[in-house]
Short mmCIF file of C-alpha atoms in Angstrom, two decimals:
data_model
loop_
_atom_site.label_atom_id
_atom_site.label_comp_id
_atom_site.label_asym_id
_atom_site.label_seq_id
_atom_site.Cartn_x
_atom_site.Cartn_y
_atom_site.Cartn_z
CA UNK A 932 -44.52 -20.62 33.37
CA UNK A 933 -43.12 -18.43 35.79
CA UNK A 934 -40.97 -14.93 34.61
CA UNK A 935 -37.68 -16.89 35.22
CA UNK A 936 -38.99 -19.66 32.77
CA UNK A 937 -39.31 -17.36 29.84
CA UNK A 938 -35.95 -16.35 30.15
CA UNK A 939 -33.33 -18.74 29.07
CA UNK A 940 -29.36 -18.51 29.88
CA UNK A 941 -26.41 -18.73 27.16
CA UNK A 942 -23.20 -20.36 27.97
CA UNK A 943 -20.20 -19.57 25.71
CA UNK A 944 -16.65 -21.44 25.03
CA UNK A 945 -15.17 -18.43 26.58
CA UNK A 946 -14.88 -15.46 28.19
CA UNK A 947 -14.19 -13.38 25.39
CA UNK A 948 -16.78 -15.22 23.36
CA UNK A 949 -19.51 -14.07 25.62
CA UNK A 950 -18.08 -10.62 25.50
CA UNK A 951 -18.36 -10.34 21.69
CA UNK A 952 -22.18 -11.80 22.59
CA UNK A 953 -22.69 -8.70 24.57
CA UNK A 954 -21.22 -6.40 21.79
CA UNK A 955 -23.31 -8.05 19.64
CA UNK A 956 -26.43 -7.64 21.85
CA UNK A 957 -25.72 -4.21 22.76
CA UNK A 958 -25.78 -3.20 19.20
CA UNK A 959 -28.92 -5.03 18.54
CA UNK A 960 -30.66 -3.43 21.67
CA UNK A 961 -31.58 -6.72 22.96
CA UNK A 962 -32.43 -6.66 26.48
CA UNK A 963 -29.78 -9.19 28.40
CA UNK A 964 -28.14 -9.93 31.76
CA UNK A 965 -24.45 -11.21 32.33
CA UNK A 966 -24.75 -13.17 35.27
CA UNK A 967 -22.85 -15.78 36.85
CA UNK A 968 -23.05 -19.23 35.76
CA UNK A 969 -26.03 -21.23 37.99
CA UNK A 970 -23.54 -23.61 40.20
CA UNK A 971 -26.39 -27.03 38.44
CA UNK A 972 -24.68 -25.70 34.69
CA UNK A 973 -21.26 -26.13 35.64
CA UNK A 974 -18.76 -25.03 38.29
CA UNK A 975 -16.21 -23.05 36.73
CA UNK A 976 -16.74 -19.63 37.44
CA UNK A 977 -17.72 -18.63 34.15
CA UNK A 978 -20.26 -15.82 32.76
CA UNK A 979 -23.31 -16.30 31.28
CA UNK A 980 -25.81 -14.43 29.78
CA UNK A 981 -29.44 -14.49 30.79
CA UNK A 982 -32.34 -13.02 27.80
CA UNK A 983 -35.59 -13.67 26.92
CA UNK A 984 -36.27 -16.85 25.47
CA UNK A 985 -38.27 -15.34 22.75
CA UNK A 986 -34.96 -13.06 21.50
CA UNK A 987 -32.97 -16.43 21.36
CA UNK A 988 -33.59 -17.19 17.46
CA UNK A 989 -32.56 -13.64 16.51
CA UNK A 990 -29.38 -14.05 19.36
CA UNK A 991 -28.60 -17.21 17.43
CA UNK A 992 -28.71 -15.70 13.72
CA UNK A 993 -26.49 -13.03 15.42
CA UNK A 994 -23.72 -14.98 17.00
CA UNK A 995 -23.96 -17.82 14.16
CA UNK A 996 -22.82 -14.61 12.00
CA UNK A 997 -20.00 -13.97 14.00
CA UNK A 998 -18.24 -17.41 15.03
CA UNK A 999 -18.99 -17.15 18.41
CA UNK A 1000 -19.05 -20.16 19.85
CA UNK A 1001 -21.37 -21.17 22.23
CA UNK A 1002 -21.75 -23.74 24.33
CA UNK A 1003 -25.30 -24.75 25.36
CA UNK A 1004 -28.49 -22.86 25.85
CA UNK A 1005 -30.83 -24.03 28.84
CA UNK A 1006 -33.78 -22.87 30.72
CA UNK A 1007 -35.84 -24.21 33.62
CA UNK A 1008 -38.31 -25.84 32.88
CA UNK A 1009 -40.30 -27.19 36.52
CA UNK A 1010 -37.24 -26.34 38.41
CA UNK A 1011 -34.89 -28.15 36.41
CA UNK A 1012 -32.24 -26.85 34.13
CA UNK A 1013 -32.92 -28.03 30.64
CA UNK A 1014 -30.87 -27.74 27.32
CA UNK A 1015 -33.03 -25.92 24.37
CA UNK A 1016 -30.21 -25.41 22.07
CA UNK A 1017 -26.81 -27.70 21.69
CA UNK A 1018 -23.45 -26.12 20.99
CA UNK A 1019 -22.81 -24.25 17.80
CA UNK A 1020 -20.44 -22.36 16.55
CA UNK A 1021 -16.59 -22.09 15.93
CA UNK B 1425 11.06 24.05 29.73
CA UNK B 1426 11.83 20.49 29.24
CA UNK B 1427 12.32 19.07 25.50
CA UNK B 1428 11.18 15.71 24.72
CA UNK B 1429 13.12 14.27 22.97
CA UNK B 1430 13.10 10.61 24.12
CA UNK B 1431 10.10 9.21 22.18
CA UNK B 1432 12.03 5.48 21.47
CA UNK B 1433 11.94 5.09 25.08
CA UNK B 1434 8.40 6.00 25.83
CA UNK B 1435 6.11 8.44 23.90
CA UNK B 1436 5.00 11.52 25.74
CA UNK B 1437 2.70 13.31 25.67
CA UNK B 1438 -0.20 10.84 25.68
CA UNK B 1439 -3.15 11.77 23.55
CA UNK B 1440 -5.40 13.67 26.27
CA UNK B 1441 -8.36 10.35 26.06
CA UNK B 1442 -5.98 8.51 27.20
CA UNK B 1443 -5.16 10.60 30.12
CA UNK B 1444 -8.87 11.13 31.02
CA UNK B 1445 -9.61 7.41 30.38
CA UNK B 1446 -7.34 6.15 32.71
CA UNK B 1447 -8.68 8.57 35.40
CA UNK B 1448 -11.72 7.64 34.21
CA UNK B 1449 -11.19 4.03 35.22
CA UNK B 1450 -9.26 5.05 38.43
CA UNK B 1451 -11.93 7.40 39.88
CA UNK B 1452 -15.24 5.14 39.22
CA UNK B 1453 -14.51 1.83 37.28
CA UNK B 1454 -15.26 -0.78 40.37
CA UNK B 1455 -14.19 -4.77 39.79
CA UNK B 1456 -11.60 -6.65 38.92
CA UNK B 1457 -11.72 -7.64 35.32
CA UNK B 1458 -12.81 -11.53 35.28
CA UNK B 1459 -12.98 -11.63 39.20
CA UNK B 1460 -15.73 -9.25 40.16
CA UNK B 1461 -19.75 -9.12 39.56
CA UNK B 1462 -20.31 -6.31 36.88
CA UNK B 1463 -18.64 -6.55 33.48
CA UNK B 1464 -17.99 -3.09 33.04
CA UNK B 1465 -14.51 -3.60 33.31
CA UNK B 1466 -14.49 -6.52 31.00
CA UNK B 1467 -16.15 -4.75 28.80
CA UNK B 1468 -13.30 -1.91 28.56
CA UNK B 1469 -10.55 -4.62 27.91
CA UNK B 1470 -12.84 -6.14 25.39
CA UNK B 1471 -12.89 -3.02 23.23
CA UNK B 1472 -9.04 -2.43 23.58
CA UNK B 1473 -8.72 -5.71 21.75
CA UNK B 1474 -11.41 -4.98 19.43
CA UNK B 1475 -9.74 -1.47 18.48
CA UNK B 1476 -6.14 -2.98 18.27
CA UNK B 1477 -7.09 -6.20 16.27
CA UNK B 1478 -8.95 -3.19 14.22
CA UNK B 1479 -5.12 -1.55 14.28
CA UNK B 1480 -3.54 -4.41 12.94
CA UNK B 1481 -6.19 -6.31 10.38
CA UNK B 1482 -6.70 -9.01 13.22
CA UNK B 1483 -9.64 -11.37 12.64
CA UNK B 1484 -10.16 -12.72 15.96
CA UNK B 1485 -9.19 -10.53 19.11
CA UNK B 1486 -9.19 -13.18 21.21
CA UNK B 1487 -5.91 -14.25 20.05
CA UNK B 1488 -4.14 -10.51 21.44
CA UNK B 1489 -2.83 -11.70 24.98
CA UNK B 1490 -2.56 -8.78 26.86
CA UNK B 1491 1.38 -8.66 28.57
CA UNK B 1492 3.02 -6.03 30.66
CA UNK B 1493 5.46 -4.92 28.28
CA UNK B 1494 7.07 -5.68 24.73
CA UNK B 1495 9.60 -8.01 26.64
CA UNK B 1496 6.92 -10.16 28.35
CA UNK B 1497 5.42 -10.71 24.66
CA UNK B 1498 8.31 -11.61 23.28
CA UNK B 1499 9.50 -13.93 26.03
CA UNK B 1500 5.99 -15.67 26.22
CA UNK B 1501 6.21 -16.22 22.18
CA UNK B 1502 10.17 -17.16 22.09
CA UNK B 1503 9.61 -19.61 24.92
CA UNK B 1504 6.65 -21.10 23.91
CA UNK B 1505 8.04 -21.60 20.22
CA UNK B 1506 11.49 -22.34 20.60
CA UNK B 1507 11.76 -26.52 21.18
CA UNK B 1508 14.91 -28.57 21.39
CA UNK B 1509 17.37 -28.23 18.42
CA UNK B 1510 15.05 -25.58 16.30
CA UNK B 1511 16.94 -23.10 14.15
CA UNK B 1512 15.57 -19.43 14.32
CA UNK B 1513 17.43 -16.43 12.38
CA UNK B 1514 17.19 -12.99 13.39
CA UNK B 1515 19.09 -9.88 12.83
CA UNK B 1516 21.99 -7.64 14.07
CA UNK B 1517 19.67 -4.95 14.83
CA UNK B 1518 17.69 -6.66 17.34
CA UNK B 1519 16.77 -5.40 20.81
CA UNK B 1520 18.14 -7.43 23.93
CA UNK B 1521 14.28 -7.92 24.82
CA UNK B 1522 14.83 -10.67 21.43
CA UNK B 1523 18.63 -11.18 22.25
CA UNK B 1524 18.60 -11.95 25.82
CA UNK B 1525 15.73 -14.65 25.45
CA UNK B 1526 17.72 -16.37 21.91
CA UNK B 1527 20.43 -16.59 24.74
CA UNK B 1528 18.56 -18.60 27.02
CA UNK B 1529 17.20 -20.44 24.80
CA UNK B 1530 20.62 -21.40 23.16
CA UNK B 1531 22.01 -22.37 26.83
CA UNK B 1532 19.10 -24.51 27.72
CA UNK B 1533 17.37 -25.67 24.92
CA UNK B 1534 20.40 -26.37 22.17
CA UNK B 1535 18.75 -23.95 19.52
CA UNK B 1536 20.99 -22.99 16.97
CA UNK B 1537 20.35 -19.36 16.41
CA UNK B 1538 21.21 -17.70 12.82
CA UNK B 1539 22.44 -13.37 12.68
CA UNK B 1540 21.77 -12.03 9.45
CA UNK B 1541 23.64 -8.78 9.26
CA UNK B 1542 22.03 -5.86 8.64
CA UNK B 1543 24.09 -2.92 6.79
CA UNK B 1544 25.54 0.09 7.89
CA UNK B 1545 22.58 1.99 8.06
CA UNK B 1546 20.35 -0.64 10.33
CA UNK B 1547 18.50 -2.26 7.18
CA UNK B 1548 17.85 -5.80 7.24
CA UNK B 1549 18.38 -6.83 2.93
CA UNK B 1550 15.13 -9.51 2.92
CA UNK B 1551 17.61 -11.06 0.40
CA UNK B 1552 20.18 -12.11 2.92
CA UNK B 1553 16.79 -13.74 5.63
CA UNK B 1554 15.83 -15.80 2.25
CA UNK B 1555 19.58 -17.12 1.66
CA UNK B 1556 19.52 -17.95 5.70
CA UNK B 1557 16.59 -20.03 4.75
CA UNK B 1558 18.62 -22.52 2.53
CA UNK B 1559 18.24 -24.79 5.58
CA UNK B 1560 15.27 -25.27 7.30
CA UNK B 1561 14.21 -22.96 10.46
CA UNK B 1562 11.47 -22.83 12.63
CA UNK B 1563 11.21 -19.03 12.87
CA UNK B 1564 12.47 -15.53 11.59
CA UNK B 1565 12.53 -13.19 14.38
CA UNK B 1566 13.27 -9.06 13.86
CA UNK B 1567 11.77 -5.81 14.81
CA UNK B 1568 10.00 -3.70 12.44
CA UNK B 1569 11.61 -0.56 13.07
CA UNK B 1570 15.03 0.07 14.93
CA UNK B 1571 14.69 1.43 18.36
CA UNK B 1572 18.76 2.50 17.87
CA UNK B 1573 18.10 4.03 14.46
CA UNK B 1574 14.97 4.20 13.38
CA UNK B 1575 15.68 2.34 9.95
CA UNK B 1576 12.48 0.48 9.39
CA UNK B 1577 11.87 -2.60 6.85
CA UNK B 1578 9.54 -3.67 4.49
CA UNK B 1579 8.28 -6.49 6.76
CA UNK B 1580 5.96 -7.79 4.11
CA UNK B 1581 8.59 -9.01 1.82
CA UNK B 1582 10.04 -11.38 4.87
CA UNK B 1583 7.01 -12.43 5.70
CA UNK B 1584 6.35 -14.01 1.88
CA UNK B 1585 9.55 -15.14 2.15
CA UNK B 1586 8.64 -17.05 5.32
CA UNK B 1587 5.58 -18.66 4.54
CA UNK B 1588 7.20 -19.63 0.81
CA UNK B 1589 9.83 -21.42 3.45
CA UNK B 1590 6.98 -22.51 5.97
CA UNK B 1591 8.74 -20.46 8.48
CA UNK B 1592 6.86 -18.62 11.38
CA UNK B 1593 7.54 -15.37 10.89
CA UNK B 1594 7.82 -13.02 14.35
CA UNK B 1595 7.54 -9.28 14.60
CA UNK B 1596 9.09 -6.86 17.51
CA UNK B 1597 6.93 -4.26 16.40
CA UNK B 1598 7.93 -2.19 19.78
CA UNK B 1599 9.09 0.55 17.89
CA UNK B 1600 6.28 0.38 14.59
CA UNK B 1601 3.18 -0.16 16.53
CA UNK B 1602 1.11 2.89 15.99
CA UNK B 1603 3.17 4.85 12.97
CA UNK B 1604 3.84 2.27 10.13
CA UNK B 1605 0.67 0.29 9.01
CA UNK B 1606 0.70 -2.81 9.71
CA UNK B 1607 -1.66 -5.94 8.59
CA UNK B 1608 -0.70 -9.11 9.66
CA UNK B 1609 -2.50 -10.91 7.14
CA UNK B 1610 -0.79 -9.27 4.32
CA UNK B 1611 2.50 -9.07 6.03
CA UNK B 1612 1.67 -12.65 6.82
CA UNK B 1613 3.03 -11.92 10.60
CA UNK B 1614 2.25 -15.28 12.83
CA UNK B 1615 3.43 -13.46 15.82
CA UNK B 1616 3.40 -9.83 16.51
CA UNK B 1617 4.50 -8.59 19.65
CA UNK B 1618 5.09 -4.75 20.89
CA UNK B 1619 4.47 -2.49 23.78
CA UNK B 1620 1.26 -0.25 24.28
CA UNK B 1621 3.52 2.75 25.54
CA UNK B 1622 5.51 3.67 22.48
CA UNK B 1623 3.95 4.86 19.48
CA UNK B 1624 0.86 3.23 20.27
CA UNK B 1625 0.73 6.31 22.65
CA UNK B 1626 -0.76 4.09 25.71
CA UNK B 1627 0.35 4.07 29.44
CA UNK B 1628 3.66 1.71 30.69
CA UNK B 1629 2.77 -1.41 31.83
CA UNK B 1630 1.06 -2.90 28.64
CA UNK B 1631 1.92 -4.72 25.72
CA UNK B 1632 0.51 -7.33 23.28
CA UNK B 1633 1.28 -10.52 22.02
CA UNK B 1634 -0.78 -11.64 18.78
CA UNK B 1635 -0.46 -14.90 18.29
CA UNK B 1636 -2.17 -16.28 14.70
CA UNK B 1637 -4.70 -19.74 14.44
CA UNK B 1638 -2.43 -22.32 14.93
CA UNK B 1639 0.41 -21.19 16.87
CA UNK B 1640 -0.38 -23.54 20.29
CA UNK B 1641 1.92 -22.81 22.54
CA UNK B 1642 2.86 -23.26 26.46
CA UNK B 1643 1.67 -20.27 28.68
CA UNK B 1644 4.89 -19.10 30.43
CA UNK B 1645 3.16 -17.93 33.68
CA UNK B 1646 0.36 -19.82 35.58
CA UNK B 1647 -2.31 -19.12 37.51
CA UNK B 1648 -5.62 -17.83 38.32
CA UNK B 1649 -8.06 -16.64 35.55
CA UNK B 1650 -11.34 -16.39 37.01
CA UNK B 1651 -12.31 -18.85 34.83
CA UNK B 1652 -12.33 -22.59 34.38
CA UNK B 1653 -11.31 -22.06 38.18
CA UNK B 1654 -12.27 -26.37 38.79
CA UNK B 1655 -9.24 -27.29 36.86
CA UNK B 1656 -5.77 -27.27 37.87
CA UNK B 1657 -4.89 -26.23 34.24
CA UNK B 1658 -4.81 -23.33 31.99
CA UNK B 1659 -7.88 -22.95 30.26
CA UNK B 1660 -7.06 -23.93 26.58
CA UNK B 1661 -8.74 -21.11 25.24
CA UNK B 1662 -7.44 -17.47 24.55
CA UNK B 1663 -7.02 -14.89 25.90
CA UNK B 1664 -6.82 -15.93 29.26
CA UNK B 1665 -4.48 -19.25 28.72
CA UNK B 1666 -1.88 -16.75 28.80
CA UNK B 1667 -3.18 -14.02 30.98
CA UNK B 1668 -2.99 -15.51 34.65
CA UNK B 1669 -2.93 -12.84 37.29
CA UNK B 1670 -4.78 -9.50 37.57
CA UNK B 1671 -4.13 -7.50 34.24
CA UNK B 1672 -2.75 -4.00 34.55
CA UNK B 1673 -6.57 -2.84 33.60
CA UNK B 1674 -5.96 0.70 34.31
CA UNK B 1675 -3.65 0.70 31.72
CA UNK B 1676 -5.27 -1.40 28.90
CA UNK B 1677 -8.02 0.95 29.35
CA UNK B 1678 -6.00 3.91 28.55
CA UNK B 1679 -4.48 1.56 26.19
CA UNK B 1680 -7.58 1.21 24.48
CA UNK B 1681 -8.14 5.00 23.95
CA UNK B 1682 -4.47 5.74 22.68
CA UNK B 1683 -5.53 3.03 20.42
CA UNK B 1684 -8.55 4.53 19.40
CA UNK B 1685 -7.11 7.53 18.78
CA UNK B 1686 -5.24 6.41 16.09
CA UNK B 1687 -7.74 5.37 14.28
CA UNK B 1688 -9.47 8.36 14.71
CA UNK B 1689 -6.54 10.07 13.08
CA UNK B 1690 -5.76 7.85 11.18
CA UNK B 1691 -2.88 5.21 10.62
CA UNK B 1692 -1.72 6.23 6.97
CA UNK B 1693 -2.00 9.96 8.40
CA UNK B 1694 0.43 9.27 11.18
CA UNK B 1695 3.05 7.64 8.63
CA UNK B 1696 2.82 10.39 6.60
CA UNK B 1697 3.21 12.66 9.03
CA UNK B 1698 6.13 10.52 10.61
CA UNK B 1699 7.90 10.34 7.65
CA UNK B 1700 7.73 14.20 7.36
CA UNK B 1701 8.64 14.57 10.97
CA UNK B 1702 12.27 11.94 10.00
CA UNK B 1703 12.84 14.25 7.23
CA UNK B 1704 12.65 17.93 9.10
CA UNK B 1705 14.44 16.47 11.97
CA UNK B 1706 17.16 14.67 9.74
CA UNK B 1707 17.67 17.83 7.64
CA UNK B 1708 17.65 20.06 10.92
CA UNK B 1709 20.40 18.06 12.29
CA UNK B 1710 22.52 17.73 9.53
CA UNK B 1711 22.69 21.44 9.56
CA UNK B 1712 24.56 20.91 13.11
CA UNK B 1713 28.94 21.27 11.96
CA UNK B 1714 30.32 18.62 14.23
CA UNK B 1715 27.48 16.43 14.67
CA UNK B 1716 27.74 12.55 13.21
CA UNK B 1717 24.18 11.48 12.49
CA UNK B 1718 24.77 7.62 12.73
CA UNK B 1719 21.92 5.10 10.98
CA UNK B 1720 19.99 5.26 7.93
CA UNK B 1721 21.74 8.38 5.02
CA UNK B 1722 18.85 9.55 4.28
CA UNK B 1723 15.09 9.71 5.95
CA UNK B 1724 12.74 7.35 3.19
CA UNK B 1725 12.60 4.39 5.60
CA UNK B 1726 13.58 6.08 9.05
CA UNK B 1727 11.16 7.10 12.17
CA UNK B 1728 12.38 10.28 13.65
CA UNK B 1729 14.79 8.35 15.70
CA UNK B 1730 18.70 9.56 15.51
CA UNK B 1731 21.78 8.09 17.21
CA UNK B 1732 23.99 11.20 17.33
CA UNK B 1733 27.50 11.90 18.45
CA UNK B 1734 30.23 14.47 18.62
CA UNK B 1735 33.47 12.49 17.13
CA UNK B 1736 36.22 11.25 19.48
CA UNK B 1737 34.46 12.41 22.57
CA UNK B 1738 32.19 9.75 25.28
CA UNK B 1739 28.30 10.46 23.76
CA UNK B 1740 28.15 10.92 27.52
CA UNK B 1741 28.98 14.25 27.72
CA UNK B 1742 26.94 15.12 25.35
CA UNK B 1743 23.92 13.31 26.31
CA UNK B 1744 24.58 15.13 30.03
CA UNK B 1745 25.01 18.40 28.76
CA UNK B 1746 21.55 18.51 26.87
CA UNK B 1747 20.13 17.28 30.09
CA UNK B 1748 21.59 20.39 31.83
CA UNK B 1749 20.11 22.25 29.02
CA UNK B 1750 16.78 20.73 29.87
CA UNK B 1751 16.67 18.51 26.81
CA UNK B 1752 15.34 14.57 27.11
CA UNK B 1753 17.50 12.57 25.52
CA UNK B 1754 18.52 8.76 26.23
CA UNK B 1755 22.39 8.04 26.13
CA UNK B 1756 24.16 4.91 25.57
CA UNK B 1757 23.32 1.42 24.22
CA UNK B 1758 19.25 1.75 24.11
CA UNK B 1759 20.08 -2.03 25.10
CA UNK B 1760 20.47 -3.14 21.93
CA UNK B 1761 24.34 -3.69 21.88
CA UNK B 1762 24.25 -5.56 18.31
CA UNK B 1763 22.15 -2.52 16.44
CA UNK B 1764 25.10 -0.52 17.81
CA UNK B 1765 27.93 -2.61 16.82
CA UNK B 1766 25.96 -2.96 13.29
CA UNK B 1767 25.39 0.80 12.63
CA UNK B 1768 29.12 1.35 14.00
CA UNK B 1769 28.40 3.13 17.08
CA UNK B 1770 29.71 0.61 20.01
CA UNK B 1771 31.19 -0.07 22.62
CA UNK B 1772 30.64 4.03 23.40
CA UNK B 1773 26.99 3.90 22.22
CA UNK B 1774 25.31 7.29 21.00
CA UNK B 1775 22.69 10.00 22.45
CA UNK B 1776 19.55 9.23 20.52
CA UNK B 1777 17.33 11.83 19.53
CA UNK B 1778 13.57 10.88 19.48
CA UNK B 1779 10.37 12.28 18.47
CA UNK B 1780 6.88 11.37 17.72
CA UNK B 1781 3.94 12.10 16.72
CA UNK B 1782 2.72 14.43 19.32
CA UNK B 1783 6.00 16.28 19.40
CA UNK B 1784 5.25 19.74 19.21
CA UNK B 1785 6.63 20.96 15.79
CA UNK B 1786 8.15 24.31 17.23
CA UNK B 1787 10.38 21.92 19.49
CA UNK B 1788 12.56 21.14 16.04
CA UNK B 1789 13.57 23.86 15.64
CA UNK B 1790 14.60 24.73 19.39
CA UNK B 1791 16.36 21.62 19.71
CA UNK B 1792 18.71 22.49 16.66
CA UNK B 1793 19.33 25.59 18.80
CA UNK B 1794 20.36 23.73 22.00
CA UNK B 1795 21.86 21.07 19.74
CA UNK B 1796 24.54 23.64 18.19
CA UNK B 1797 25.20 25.71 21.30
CA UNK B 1798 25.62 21.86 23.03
CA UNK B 1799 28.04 20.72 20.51
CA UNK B 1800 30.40 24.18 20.67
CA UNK B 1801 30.58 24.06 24.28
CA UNK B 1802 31.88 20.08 24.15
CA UNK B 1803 34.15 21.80 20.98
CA UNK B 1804 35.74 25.01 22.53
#
């Protein structure tokens, strides 16, 4: 596994959503990236936000906590975007 | 030396984080909020909305759509609501920024639009809004607080009546925002709408528009989001459905610190302090022989906001004289024609008399000097 393969990428409902993500990360001195949404997860100029996949079970625990709802987790896995965690939330 | 004395209009001076937030922003905040790489910017607006859904006991922030003004609010709530046929009551003492849109609505959409009167002194009896609900109406839209008179209401009271006649109840808190506490889950308030440059002590150019779960409504301007940007729609979820276009970010970022600052201070601190503010100024004035004080008798439910006139002459030449004297006043209607014809001061309209929060407390006292001087000049 390369270093972008331990890191996995969050997409959220919306904007806002993934801002409360990155108050909530922030506070929890998680290490995380907003990035731009990779053009293979979907083409709507949205934000996403890239962490370690071994923080993603806390990240989860804190967003489930807070209604945000998000809308997919993936990482690469051999090149290829795959889903590790479906939508939760709302 | 200038007296201030037009708080209703816009509140001055602004609390000095807001001042140094905004140059903040100006000097070395890059991006374009939703449109640039970075989030810093984003993540400014984000805590306005956090701060003023802390303001006003909002669960979720992403339901305060950020507008340019009180007006924009009201329109994109009114016109969004509003459908074919629906009844909506409102008040005499509303502001034309509520009056002009009923209008509009009456022309081109048939809605039949109830006045409850208020009384002499700009209160609106909760009484009379329940007896308007005998029939069934879609919404009950007033202000909070009278920009004219600063006779304020005990919103909570209409907004039980409301929901006991599954009514959306609608707020113009324009002239509230920022002084009287508000909650709009025990004031059950569906919509709230006011402007960020009032008492909430932020920069022109911003306003808010709450809207609670379940209000779905029609954005009333369209257009680019930076999100969702495959889709020829609005995106269906909030804030940005109904914030299309660049926001004034300069602004909401002062906005945010004005905001902040009150809840620094305090909310039930700046009431208090209001209230005591109404009450100096009301006693100050009544002191003046010759004056007419016009709005609420006494100061229990007033802001510091007084329609004042010198009997049988235009308010005009008083309102120009205290300018002369280097005292800011505003003269005339405060465009809200049916709070005037309500308290009894139309068609000629009154000089209002405004203060806030920041109003330094020495200026009282120098204003009932101008005040008297003013009104035996007009007299002699």
């Amino acid at each position: 596994m390369n270093t972008s393969e331990a890191m996995a990428v969050v997409l959220f409902e919306s904007v806002h959503d993934s801002l409360r993500a990155e108050d909530i990360l922030e506070r929890a001195k998680l290490t995380y990236r907003a990035i731009v949404k990779p053009r293979e997860l979907g083409s709507d100029c949205g934000v996403a936000i890239r962490l370690k996949i071994e923080d993603i079970p806390f990240f989860m625990d804190l967003v489930s906590d807070r209604a945000i709802q998000v809308k997919g987790i993936y990482h690469k896995v051999d090149g290829e975007w795959r889903q590790m965690q479906p939508p939760v939330g709302g | 030396m200038t007296l201030y004395f037009d708080s209703a209009a816009t509140s001055f001076p602004k609390p000095p984080p807001v001042i140094e937030s905004v140059t903040a922003a100006l000097s070395s905040l890059m991006g374009n909020p939703f449109r640039s790489p970075g989030r810093a910017v984003e993540r400014e607006l984000f805590r306005t909305r956090e701060a003023i859904a802390a303001l006003f006991g909002i669960r979720q922030s992403a339901r305060i759509v950020f507008t340019l003004n009180a007006t924009s609010a009201i329109n994109l709530a009114l016109f969004g609501l509003l459908r074919e046929g629906d009844r909506v009551i409102t008040t005499s003492m509303e502001h034309n920024a509520v009056v002009r849109p009923l209008a509009r609505l009456r022309e081109t959409r048939g809605i039949a639009v109830e006045i409850v009167r208020g009384s002499d002194e700009g209160f609106i009896d909760p009484s009379d809004l329940a007896r308007a609900l005998d029939r069934p109406a879609r919404l009950i839209v007033m202000n909070h607080a009278s920009n004219v008179c600063g006779a304020w209401n005990e919103i909570a009271e209409v907004g039980r009546i409301a929901r006991e006649h599954d009514c959306l109840f609608m707020v113009d808190a324009s002239q509230s925002a920022g002084v009287i506490p508000i909650d709009v889950e025990r004031d059950r308030i569906d919509v709230l709408a006011c402007s960020g440059h009032k008492n909430l002590l932020g920069p022109s150019g911003t306003g808010i528009c709450y809207l609670s779960p379940g209000i779905n409504i029609d954005p009333l301007i369209y257009g680019g989001t930076g999100s969702a940007s495959d889709r020829e729609t609005m995106p269906e979820v909030l804030p940005e459905r109904f914030e299309a276009g660049t926001l004034n970010f300069h602004g909401l970022i002062g906005l945010g610190a004005a905001v902040r600052f009150i809840l620094e201070t305090g909310i039930q601190t700046i009431f208090d302090a209001e209230i005591r503010l109404a009450k100096t100024m009301q006693d100050r004035l009544s002191m003046i022989g010759g004056l007419e004080i016009a709005g609420p008798a006494s100061s229990g439910n007033r802001l510091p906001v007084f329609p004042i006139r010198c009997p049988g002459q235009d308010p005009a030449m008083l309102g120009n004289l205290l300018d002369e004297l280097g005292v800011m006043t505003r003269t005339g209607l405060h465009c809200a024609p049916w709070a005037h014809r309500t308290i009894g001061t139309y068609p000629l309209g009154a000089v209002r008399i405004s203060a806030g929060f920041l109003t330094p407390s020495e200026h009282i006292e120098m204003l009932g000097r101008t005040l008297e001087s003013a009104v035996e000049r007009l007299r002699a």
